[in-house]
Backbone as numpy.savetxt, mean C-alpha at the origin, in Angstrom:
# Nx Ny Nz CAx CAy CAz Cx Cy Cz
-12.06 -24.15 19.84 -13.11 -24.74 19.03 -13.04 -26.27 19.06
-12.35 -26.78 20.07 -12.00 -28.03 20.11 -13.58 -28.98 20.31
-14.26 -29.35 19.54 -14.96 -30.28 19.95 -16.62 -29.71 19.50
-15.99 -28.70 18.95 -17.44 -27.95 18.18 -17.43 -28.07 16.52
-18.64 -28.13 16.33 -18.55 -28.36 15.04 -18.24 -26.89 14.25
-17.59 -27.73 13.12 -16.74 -27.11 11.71 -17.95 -25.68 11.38
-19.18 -25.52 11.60 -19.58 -23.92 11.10 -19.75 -22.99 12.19
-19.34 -22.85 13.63 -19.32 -22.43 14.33 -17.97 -21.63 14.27
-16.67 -22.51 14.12 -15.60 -22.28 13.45 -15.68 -21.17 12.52
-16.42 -21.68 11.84 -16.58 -21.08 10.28 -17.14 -19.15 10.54
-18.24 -19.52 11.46 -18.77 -18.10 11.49 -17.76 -17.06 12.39
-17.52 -17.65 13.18 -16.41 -16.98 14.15 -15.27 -16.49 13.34
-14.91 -17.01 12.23 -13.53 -16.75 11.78 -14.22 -15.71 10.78
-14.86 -15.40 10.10 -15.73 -14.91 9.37 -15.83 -13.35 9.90
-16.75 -13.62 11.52 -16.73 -12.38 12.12 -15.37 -11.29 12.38
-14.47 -12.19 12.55 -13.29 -11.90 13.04 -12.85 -11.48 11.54
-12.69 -12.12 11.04 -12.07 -11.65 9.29 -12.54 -10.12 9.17
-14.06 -9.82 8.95 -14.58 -8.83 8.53 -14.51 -7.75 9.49
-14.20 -7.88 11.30 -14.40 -6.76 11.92 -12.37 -6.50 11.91
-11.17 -7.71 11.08 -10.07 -6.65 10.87 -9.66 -5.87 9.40
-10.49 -6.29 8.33 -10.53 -6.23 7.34 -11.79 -4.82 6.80
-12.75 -4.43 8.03 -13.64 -3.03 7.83 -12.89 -2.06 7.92
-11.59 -2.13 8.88 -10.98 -0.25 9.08 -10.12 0.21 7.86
-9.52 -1.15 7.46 -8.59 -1.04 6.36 -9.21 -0.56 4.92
-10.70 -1.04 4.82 -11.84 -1.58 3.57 -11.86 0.30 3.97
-12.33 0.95 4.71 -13.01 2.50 4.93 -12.17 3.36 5.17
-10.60 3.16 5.67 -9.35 3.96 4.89 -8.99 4.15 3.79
-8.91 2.42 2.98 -8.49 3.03 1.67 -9.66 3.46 0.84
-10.87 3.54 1.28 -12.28 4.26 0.78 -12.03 6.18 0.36
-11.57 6.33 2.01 -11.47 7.30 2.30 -10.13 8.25 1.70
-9.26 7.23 1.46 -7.92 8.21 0.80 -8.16 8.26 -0.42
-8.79 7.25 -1.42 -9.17 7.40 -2.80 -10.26 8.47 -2.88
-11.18 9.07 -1.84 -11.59 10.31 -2.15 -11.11 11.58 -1.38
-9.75 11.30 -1.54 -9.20 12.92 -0.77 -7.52 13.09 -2.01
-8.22 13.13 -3.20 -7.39 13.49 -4.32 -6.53 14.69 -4.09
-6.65 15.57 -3.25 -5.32 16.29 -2.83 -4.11 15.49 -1.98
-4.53 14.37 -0.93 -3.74 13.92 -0.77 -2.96 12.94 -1.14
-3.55 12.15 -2.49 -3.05 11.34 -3.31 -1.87 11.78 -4.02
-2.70 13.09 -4.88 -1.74 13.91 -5.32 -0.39 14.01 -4.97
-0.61 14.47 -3.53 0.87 14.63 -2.98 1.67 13.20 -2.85
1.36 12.24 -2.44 1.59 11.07 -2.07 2.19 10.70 -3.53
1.71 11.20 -5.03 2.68 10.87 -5.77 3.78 11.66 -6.20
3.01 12.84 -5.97 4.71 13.88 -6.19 5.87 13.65 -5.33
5.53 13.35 -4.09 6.43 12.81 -3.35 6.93 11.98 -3.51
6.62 10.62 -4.31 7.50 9.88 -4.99 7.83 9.88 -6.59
7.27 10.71 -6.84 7.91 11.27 -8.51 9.32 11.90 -7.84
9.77 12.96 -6.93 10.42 13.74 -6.35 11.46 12.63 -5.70
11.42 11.36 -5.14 12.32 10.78 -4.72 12.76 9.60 -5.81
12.07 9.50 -6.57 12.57 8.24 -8.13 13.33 9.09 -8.66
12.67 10.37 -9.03 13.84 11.60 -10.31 15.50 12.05 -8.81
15.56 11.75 -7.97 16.60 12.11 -7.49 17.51 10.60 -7.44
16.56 9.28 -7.35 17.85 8.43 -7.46 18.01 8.03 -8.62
17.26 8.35 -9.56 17.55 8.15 -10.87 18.87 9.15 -11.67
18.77 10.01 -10.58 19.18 10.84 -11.38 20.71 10.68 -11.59
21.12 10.17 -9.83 22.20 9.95 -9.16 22.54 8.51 -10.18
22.21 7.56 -10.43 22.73 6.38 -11.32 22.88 6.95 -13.08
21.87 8.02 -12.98 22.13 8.36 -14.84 23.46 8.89 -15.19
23.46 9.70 -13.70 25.00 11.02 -14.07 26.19 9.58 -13.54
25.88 8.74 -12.61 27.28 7.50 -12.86 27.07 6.47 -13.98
25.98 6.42 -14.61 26.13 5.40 -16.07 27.02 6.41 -17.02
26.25 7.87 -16.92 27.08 8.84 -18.10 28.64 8.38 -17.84
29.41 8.91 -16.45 30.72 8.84 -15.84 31.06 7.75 -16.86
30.70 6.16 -16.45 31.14 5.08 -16.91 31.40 5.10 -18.05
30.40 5.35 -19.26 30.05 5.37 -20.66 31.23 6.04 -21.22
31.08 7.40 -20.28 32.24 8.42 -21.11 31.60 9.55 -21.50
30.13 9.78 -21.05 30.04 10.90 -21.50 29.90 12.23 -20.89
């Protein structure tokens, strides 16, 4: 863009912005309406927080004494 003016710049970066920023914009479109797989996507991490939680509760108990 050396030697072109500043809105030529402007539109080009623009185009470019919006054609890497559409697949991402119509994925996360698309996973917010497929509520079964959300679903899972949080049980699956409910299922991995309650196992390392679980693992530091039973060594705080150890420590504590109880």
């Amino acid at each position: 863009f050396s030697g072109k003016n500043f809105s030529e710049f402007k539109h080009q970066l623009s185009e470019t912005l919006i054609n890497k920023i559409l697949p991402i914009s119509k994925e996360i479109k698309k996973l917010l309406h497929d509520q079964k797989y959300l679903d899972s996507v949080l049980l699956d991490g409910v299922e991995k927080a309650d196992k390392i939680a679980s693992k530091k509760i039973k060594n705080i108990k150890e420590i504590v004494g109880f």
